Coordinates of C-alpha atoms in Angstrom, one line a residue:
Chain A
X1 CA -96.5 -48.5 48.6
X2 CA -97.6 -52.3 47.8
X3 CA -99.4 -52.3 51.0
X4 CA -103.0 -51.5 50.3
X5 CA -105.2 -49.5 51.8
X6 CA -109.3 -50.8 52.4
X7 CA -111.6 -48.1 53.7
X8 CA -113.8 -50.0 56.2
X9 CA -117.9 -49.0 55.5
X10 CA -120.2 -48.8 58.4
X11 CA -121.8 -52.0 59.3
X12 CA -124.9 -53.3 57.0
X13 CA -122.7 -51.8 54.2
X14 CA -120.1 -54.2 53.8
X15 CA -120.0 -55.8 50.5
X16 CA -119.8 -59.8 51.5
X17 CA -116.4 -61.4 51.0
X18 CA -117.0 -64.7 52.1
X19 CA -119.7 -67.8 53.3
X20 CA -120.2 -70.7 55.6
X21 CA -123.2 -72.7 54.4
X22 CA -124.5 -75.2 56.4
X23 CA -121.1 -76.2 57.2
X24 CA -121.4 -79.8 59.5
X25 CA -117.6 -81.4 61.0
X26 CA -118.1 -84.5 62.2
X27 CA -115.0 -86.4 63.8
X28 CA -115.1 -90.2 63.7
X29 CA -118.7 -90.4 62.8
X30 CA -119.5 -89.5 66.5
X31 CA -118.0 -86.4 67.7
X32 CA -119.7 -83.4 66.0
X33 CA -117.1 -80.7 66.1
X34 CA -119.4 -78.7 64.3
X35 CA -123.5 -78.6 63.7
X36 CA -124.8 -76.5 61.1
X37 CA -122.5 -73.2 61.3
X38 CA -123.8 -70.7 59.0
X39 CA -121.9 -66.8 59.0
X40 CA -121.3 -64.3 56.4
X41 CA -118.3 -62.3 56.6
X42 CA -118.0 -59.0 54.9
X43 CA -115.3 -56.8 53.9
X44 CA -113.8 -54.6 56.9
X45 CA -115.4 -57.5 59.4
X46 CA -113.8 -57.7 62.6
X47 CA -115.4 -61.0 63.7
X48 CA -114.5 -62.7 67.2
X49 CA -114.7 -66.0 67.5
X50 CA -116.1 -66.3 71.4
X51 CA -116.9 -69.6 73.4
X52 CA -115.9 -72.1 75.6
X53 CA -112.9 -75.1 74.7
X54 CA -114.4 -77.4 72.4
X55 CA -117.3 -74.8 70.7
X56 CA -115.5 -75.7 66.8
X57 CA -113.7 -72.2 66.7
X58 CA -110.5 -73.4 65.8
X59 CA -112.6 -76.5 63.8
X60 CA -113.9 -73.3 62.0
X61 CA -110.8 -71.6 61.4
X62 CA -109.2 -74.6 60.1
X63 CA -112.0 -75.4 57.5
X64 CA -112.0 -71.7 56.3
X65 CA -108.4 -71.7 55.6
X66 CA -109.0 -75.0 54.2
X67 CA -106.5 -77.4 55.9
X68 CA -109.7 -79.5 56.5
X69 CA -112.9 -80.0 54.6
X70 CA -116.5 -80.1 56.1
X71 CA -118.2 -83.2 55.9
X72 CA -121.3 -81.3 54.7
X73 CA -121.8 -77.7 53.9
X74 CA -120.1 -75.4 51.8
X75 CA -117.0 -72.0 52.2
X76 CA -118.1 -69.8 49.2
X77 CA -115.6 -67.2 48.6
X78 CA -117.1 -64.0 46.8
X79 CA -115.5 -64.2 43.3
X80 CA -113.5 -67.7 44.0
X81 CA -110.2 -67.9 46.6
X82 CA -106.7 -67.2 45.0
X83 CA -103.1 -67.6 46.3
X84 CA -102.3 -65.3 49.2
X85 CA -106.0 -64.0 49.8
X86 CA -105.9 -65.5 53.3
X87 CA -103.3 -64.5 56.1
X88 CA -102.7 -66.6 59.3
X89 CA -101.2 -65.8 62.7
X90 CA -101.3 -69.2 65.0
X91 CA -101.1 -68.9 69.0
X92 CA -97.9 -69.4 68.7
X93 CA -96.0 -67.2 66.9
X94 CA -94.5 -69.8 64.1
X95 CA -91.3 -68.6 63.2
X96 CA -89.1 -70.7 61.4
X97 CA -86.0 -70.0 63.8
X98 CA -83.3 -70.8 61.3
X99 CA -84.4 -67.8 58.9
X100 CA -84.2 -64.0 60.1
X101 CA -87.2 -61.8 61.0
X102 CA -86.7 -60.6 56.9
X103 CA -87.0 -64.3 55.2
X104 CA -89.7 -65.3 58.0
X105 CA -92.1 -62.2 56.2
X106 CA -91.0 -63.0 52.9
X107 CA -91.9 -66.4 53.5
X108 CA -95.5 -66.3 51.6
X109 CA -94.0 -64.8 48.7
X110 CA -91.4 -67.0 48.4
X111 CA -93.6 -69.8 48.6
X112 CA -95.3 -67.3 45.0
X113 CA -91.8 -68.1 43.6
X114 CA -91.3 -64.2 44.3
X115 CA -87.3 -63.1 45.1
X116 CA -86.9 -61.0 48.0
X117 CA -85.5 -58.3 45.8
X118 CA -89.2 -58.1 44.2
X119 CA -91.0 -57.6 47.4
X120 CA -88.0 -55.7 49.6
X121 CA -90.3 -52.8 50.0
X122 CA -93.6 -54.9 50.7
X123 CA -91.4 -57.1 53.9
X124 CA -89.7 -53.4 55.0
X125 CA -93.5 -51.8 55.3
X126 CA -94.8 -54.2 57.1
X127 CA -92.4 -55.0 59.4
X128 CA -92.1 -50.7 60.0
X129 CA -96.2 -50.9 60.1
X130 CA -95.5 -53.4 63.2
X131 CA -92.9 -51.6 64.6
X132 CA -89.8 -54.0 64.0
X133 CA -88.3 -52.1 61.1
X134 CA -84.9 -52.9 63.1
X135 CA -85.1 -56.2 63.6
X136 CA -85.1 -57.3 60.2
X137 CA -82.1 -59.0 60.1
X138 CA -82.5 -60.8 63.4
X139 CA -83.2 -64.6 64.7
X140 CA -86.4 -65.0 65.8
X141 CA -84.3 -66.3 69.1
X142 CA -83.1 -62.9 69.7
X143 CA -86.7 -61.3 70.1
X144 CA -89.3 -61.8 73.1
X145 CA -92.5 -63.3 73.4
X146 CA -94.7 -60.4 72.2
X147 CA -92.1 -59.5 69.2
X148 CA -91.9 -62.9 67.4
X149 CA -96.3 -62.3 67.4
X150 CA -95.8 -59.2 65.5
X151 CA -93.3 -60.6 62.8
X152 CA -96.2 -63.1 62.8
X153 CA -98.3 -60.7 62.3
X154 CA -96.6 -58.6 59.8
X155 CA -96.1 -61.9 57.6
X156 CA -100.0 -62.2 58.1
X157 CA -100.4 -59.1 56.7
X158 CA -97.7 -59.0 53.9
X159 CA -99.3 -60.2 51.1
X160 CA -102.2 -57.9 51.4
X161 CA -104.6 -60.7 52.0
X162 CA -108.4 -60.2 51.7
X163 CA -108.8 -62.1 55.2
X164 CA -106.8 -62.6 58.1
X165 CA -107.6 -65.3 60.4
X166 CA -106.3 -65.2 64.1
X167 CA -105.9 -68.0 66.3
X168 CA -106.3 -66.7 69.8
X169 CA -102.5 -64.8 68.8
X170 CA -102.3 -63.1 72.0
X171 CA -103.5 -65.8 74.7
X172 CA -99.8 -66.8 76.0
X173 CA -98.6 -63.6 76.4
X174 CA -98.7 -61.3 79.3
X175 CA -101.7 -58.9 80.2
X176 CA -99.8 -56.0 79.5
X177 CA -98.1 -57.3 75.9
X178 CA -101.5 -58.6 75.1
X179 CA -103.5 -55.2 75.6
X180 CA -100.5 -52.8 74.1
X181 CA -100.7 -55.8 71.2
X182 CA -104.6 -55.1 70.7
X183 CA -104.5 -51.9 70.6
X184 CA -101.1 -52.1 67.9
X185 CA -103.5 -54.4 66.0
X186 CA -106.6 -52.1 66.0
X187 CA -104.1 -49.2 64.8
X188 CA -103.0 -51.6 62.2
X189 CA -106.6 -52.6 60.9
X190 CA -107.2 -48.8 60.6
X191 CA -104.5 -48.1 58.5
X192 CA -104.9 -51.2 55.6
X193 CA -108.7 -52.1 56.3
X194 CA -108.1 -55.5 56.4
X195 CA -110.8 -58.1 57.6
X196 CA -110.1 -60.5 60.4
X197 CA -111.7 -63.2 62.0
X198 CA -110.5 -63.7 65.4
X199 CA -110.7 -66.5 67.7
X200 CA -110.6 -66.2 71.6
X201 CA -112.1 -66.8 74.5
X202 CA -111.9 -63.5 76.2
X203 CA -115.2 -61.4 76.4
X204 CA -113.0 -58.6 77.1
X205 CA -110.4 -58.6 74.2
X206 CA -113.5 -59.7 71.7
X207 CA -115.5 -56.6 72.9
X208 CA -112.4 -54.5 73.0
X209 CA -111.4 -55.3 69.0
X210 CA -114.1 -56.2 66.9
X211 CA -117.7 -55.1 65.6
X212 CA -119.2 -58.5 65.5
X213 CA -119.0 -60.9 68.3
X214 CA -120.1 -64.7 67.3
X215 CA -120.9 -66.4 70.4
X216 CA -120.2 -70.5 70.1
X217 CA -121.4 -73.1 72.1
X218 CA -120.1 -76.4 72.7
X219 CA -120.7 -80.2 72.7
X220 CA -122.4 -80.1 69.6
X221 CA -120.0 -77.2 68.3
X222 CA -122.4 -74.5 67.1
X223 CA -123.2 -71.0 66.5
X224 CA -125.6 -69.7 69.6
X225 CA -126.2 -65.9 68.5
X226 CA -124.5 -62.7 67.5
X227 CA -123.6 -59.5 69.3
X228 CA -123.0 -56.2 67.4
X229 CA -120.1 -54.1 69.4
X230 CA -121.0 -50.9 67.4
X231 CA -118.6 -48.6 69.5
X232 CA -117.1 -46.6 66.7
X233 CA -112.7 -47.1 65.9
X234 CA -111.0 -45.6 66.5
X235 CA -111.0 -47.3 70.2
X236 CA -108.3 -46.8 72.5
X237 CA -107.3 -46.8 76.4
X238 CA -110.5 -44.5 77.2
X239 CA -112.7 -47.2 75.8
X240 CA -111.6 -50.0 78.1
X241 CA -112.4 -48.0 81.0
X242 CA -116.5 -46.7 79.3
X243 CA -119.4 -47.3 80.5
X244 CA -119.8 -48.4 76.7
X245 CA -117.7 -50.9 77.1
X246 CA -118.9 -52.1 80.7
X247 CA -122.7 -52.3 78.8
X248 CA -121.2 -54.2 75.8
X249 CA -119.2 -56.6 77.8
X250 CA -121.9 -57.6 80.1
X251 CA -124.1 -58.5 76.7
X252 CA -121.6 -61.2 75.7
X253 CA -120.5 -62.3 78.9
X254 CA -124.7 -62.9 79.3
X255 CA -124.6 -64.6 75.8
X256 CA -121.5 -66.7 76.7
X257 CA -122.6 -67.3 80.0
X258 CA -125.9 -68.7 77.8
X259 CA -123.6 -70.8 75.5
X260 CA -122.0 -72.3 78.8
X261 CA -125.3 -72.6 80.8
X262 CA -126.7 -75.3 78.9
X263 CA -123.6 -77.8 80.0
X264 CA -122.3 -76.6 82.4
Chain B
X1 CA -85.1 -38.4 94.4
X2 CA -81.9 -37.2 94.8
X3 CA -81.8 -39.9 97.9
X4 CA -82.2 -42.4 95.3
X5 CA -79.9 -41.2 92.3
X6 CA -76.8 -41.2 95.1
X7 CA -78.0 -45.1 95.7
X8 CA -78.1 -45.6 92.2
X9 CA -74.9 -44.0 91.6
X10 CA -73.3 -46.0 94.3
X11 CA -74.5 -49.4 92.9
X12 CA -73.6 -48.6 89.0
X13 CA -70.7 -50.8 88.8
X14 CA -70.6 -53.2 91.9
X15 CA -70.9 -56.9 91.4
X16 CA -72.2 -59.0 94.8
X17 CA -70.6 -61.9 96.1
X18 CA -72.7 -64.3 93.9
X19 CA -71.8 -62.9 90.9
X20 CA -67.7 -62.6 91.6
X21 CA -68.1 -66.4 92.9
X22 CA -69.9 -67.4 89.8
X23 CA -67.0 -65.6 87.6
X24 CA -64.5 -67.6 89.4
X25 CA -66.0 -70.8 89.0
X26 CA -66.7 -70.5 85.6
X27 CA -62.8 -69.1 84.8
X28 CA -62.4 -72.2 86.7
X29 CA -64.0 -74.6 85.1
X30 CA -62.7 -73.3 81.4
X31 CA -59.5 -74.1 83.0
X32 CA -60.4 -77.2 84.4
X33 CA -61.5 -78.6 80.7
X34 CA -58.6 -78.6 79.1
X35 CA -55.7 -78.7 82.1
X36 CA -57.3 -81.9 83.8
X37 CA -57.7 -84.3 81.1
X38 CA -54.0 -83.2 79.8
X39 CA -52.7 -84.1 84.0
X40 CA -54.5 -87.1 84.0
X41 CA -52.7 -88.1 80.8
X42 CA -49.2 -87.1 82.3
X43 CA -49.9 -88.9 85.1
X44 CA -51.2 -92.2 83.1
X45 CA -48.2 -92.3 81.1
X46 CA -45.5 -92.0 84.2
X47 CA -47.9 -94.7 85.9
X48 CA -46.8 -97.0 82.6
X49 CA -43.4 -95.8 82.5
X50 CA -43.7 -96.6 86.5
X51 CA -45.0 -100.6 86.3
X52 CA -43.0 -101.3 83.0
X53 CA -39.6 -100.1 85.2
X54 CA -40.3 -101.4 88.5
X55 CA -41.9 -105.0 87.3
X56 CA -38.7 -105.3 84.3
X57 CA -41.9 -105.9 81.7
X58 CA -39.8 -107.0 78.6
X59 CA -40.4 -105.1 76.0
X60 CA -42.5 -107.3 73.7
X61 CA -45.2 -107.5 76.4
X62 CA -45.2 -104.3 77.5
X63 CA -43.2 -101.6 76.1
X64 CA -42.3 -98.5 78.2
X65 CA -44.2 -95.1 76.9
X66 CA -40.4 -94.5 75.5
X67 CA -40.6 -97.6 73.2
X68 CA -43.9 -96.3 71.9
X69 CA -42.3 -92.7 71.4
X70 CA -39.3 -94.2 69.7
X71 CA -41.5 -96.2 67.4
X72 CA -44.0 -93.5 66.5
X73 CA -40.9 -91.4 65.3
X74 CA -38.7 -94.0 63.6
X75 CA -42.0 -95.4 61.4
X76 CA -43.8 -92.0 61.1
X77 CA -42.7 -92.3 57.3
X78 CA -44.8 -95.7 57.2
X79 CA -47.4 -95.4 60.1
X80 CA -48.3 -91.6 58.3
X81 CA -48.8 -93.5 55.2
X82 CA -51.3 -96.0 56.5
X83 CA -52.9 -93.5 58.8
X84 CA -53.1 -91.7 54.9
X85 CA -54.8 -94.8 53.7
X86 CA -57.2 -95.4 56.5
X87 CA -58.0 -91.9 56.7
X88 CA -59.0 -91.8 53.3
X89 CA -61.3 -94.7 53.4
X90 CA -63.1 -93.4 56.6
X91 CA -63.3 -89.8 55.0
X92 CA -64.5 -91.4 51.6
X93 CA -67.2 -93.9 53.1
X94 CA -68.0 -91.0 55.8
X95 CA -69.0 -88.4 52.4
X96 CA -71.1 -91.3 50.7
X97 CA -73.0 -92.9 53.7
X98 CA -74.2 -88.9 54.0
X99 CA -75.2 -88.8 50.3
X100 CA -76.9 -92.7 51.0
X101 CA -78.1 -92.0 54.0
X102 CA -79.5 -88.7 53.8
X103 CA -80.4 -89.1 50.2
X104 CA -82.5 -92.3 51.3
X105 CA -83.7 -90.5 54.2
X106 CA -85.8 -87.8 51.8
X107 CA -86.5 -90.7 49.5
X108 CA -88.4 -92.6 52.6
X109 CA -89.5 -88.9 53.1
X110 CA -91.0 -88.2 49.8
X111 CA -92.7 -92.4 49.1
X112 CA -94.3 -93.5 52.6
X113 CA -94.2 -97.1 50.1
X114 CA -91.0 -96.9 49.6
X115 CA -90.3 -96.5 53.5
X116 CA -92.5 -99.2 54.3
X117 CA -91.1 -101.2 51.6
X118 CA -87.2 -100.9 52.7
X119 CA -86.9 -99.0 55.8
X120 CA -87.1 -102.9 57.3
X121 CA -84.2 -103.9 55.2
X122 CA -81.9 -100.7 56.0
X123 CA -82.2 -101.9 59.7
X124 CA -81.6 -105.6 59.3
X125 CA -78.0 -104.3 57.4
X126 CA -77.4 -102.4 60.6
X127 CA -78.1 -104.3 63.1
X128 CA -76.5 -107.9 61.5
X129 CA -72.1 -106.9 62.5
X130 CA -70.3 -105.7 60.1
X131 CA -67.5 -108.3 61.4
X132 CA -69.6 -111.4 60.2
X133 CA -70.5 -109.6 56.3
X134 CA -67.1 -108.3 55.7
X135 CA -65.6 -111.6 55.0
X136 CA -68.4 -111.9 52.3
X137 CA -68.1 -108.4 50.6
X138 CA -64.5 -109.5 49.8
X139 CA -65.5 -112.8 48.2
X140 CA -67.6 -110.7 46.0
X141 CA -66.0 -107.1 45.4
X142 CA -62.9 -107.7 43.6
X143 CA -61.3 -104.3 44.2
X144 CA -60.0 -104.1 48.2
X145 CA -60.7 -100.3 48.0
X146 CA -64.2 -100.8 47.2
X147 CA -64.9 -103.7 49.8
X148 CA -63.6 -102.0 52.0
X149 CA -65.5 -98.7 51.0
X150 CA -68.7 -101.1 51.1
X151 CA -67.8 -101.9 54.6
X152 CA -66.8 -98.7 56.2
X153 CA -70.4 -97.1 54.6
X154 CA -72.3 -100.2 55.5
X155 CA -71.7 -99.3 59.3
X156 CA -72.2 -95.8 58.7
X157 CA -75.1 -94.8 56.5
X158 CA -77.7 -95.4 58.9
X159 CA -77.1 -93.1 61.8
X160 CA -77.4 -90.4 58.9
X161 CA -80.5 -92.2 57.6
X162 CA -82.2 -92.6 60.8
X163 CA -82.0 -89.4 62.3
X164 CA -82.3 -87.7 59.2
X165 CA -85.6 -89.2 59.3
X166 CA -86.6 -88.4 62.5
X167 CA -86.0 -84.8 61.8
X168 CA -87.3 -84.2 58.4
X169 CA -90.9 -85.9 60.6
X170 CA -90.3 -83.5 63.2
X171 CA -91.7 -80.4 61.4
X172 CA -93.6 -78.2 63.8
X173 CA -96.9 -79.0 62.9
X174 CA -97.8 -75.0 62.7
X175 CA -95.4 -74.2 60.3
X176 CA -96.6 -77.5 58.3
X177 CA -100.0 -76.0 58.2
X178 CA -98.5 -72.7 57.4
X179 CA -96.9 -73.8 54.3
X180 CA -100.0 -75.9 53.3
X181 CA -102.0 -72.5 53.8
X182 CA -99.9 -70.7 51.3
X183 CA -100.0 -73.4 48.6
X184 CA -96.3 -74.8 49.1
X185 CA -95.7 -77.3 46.6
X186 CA -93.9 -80.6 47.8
X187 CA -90.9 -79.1 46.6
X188 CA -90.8 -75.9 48.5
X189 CA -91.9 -77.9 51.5
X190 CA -89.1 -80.0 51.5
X191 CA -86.5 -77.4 51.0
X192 CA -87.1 -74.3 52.9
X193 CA -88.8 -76.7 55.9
X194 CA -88.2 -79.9 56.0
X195 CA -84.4 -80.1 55.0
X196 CA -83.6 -77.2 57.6
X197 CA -86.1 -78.3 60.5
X198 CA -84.3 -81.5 59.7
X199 CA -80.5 -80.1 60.2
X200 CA -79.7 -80.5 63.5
X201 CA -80.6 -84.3 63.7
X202 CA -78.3 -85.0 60.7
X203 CA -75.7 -83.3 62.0
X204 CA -76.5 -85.5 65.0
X205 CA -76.4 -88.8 63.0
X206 CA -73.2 -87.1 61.0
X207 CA -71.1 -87.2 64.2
X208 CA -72.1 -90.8 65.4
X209 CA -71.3 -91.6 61.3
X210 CA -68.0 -90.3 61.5
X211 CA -67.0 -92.4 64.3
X212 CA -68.4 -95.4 62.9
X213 CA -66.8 -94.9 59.4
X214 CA -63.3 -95.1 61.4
X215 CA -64.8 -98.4 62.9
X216 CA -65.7 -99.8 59.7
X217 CA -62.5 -99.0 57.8
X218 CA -60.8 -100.3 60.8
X219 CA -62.7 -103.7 60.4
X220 CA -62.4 -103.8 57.0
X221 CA -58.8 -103.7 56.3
X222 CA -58.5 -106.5 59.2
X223 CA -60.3 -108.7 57.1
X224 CA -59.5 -107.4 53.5
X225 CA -55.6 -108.4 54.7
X226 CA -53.1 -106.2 52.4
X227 CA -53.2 -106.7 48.5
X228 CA -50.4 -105.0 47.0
X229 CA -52.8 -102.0 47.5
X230 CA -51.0 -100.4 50.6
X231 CA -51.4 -101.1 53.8
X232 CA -53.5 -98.9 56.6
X233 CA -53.1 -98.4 60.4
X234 CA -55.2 -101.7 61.5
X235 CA -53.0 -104.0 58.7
X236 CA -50.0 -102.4 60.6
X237 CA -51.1 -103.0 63.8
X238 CA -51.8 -106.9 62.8
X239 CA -48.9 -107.1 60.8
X240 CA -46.9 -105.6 63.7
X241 CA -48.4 -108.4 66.1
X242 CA -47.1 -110.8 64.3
X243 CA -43.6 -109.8 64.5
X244 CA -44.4 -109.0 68.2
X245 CA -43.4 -105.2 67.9
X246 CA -45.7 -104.0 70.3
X247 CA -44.3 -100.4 70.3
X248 CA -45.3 -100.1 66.7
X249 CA -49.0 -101.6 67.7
X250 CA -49.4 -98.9 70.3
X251 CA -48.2 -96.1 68.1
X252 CA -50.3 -97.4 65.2
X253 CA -53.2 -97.5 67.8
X254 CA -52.3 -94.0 69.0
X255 CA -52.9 -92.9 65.5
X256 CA -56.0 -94.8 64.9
X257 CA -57.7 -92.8 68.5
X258 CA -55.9 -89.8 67.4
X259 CA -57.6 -89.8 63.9
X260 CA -60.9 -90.4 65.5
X261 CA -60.4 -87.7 67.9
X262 CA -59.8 -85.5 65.3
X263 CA -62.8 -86.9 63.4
X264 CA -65.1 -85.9 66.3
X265 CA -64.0 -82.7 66.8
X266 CA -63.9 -81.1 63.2
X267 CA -67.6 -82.6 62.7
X268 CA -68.5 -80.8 66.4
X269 CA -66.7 -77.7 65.0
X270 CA -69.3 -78.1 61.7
X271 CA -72.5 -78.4 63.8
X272 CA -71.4 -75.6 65.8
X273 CA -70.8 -73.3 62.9
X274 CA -74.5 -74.4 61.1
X275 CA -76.4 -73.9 64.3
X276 CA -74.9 -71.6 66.2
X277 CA -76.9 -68.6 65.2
X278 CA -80.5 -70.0 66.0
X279 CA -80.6 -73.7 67.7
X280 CA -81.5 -74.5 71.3
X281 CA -78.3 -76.7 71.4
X282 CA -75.9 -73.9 70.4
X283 CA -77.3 -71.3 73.1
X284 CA -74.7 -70.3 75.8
X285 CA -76.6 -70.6 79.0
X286 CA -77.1 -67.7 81.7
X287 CA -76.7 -68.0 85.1

């Protein structure tokens, strides 16, 4: 079993995993992608990401993973970033489509210089964990929409990363995959701990998966406030329908409505 | 319920109208493809037989389809033996303008300064005939076979180079920053995304290669002439002018198309075997 398991502490008892200090993006010296974005994420996190087109989210995500750098500010990793700490699953799935479902979630340890032989077991868990166990040896053609998102996901998760970032995953697919998909995801995170920051711009899914929602604003991109969803997991069908849920959902849809409100 | 199962059961198995007209067409059309093309053939060649007969067209203007037959069996042992020749250059300058071109292709790939510095250079060879620098090569390359190697490849090695180029830029940009994410060196990069992302435009550039190899071979070994070295299918079908046996032109010429048929087909064969099991292009489409 190479797939860990994390046991998630309440909230206010995480141990931090990672920072954002001060972190400015500035695009050709005029547009301000992002203005002074401070968050801490700590271990067993489920962050949203929640605002309108244009609030920095994915800006964010890019400059955590590091594919860009901040123009000021600073990511501080607790205890320094290493190879295969971070997992990624894109809005679209990102498949390579000559390589079957098996090569596509061996894919980050190739890239470690690892042979498939080595980490059989970790790609045949994850892939049973998101329920394609008997796809492995298919083309990512073969598979629909909502599939190929959770070999995504199970190569996200394969390398037992310390943080998964999530690009809104779910936004092109339909209601019904996308809600049977969060709830597969929420059984997932229950079963290996891990911590995700997710990006959307649904108040509904945000509420629905995580315990911290970060409410973005745009035009400058910026961080407008935070809103605790302290509902406790496990969280299934009853919870979309409780009054719980209602009250939650209206506080973030006020705080968006807030983040919109200024220009709209 | 049970209403519904007897409906069911009554429908498991039918096919509508749309559906058995849609089968017929398409056993129709797979007909069609080959049964056509072979008909309008037969009907080509009568229409020669036809006008050479009924207008007395002597024979070293216009041989009958019969000529051509007669001539294609009586010099097979000499026509096979340039059609040997020729289609050894093509195949020959076909392999290396895939190493050149591809090679040169990852080369641009891997040195933007090397791009910028000859990708200008790799275009003005293309696009300046092949006709107008053959005459040169053979002033300068003293062995036939290689001039006309240098020719054949010269016409060749770019469609491999340019599209091979096009795909190893047309990475989808996700995956890029995938790779980047998980600390792919250029290396890995290049191998496990870049040279298959790139695949189906080489094969693309392969198959406009191979035909152009033929060309260039062709053109070559009209202007190399014949130095004791053999002779291939365009020397035979000048020679053959010459002596105004215009059979043996058309059979030679027969040989020449029938060569880049082949050509065409065994590289279409290729593609279809490397991307059959995941590209767009090799997708049988529904409905």
């Amino acid at each position: 079993m190479a797939v860990r398991h994390h046991d998630i502490l309440p909230l206010g008892q995480r141990p931090p995993l990672l920072r954002l200090n001060h972190v400015d993006k500035v695009f050709n010296g005029d547009v301000i992608a992002l203005r002074d974005m401070n968050l801490q994420v700590n271990q067993g996190d489920f962050i949203s990401l929640l605002g309108p087109s244009g609030c920095g989210k994915s800006t964010a995500l890019r400059i955590i993973s590091d594919l860009m750098h901040p123009t000021r500010g600073k990511v501080e990793w607790e205890g320094g970033q290493g190879q295969g700490d971070l997992g990624v699953v894109f809005q679209e799935p990102t498949l390579m489509p000559w390589a079957t479902v098996a090569q596509n979630v061996w894919l980050p340890f190739r890239l470690q210089g690892k042979s498939y032989g080595e980490v059989k077991d970790d790609v045949l868990e994850v892939l049973r964990l998101v329920g394609l166990e008997k796809f492995l040896n298919a083309y990512p053609r073969e598979l629909s929409g909502g599939m190929k998102m959770r070999v995504s996901i199970a190569r996200a998760i394969v390398t037992n990363p310390r943080l998964i970032l999530m690009d809104e995953p779910f936004a092109a697919l339909d209601e019904i995959t996308r809600h049977k998909l969060n709830n597969d995801l929420l059984t997932l995170r229950s079963k290996i701990g891990c911590t995700v920051i997710f990006v959307t711009h649904s108040v509904f899914e945000s509420v629905f998966l995580s315990d911290r929602i970060v409410v973005m604003a745009a035009r400058p991109g910026r961080v407008l406030s935070e809103v605790t969803v302290d509902a406790p997991y496990p969280r299934d069908e009853a919870f979309r329908t409780s009054a719980e849920y209602a009250g939650h959902a209206r506080r973030a849809s006020e705080a968006l409505r807030e983040a919109m409100g200024e220009h709209a | 319920m049970s209403l519904a199962d007897d409906r069911s059961l009554a429908l498991a198995g039918t096919r509508d109208e749309d559906e058995i007209r849609r089968a017929r067409a398409a056993r129709i059309e797979r007909l069609a493809k080959w049964a056509l093309p072979v008909v309008i053939m037969g009907l080509a060649i009568l229409g020669w037989a036809w006008i050479v007969t009924a207008n007395e067209i002597p024979h070293y203007i216009l041989p009958g389809p019969d000529r051509v037959w007669d001539s294609l069996v009586n010099d097979w042992g000499m026509l096979i033996e340039a059609a040997y020749l020729t289609g050894w250059i093509t195949l020959a300058a076909l392999v290396m303008a895939v190493v050149g071109g591809a090679g040169l292709a990852i080369l641009f790939n891997q040195s933007k300064m090397l791009e910028l510095s000859f990708y200008p250079y790799a275009v003005i060879l293309q696009v300046t005939p092949v006709v107008s620098i053959a005459p040169l090569i053979f002033i300068y390359v003293d062995s036939k076979i290689a001039g006309m190697l240098l020719c054949a490849w010269l016409v060749a090695f770019f469609p491999v180079l340019s599209s091979t180029t096009l795909g190893l830029n047309s990475v989808d940009h996700n995956l890029r920053d995938l790779f980047r994410i998980y600390g792919a060196t250029r290396w890995q990069r290049l191998r496990y995304l870049q040279l298959p992302s790139a695949l189906p435009y080489f094969l693309g550039g392969l198959k406009i290669a191979g035909g152009l190899s033929l060309i260039g071979a062709v053109v070559a070994e009209l202007v190399a002439g014949t130095g004791g070295i053999g002779s291939g299918l365009a020397f035979r079908i000048q020679e053959a002018g010459y002596r105004l046996n215009i059979a043996r032109m058309f059979a030679a010429l027969a040989l020449v198309a029938a060569m880049g048929v082949f050509i065409f087909a065994a590289l279409s064969v290729l593609s279809h075997l490397l991307l059959r099991k995941w590209h767009e292009s090799a997708l049988r489409k529904e409905g």
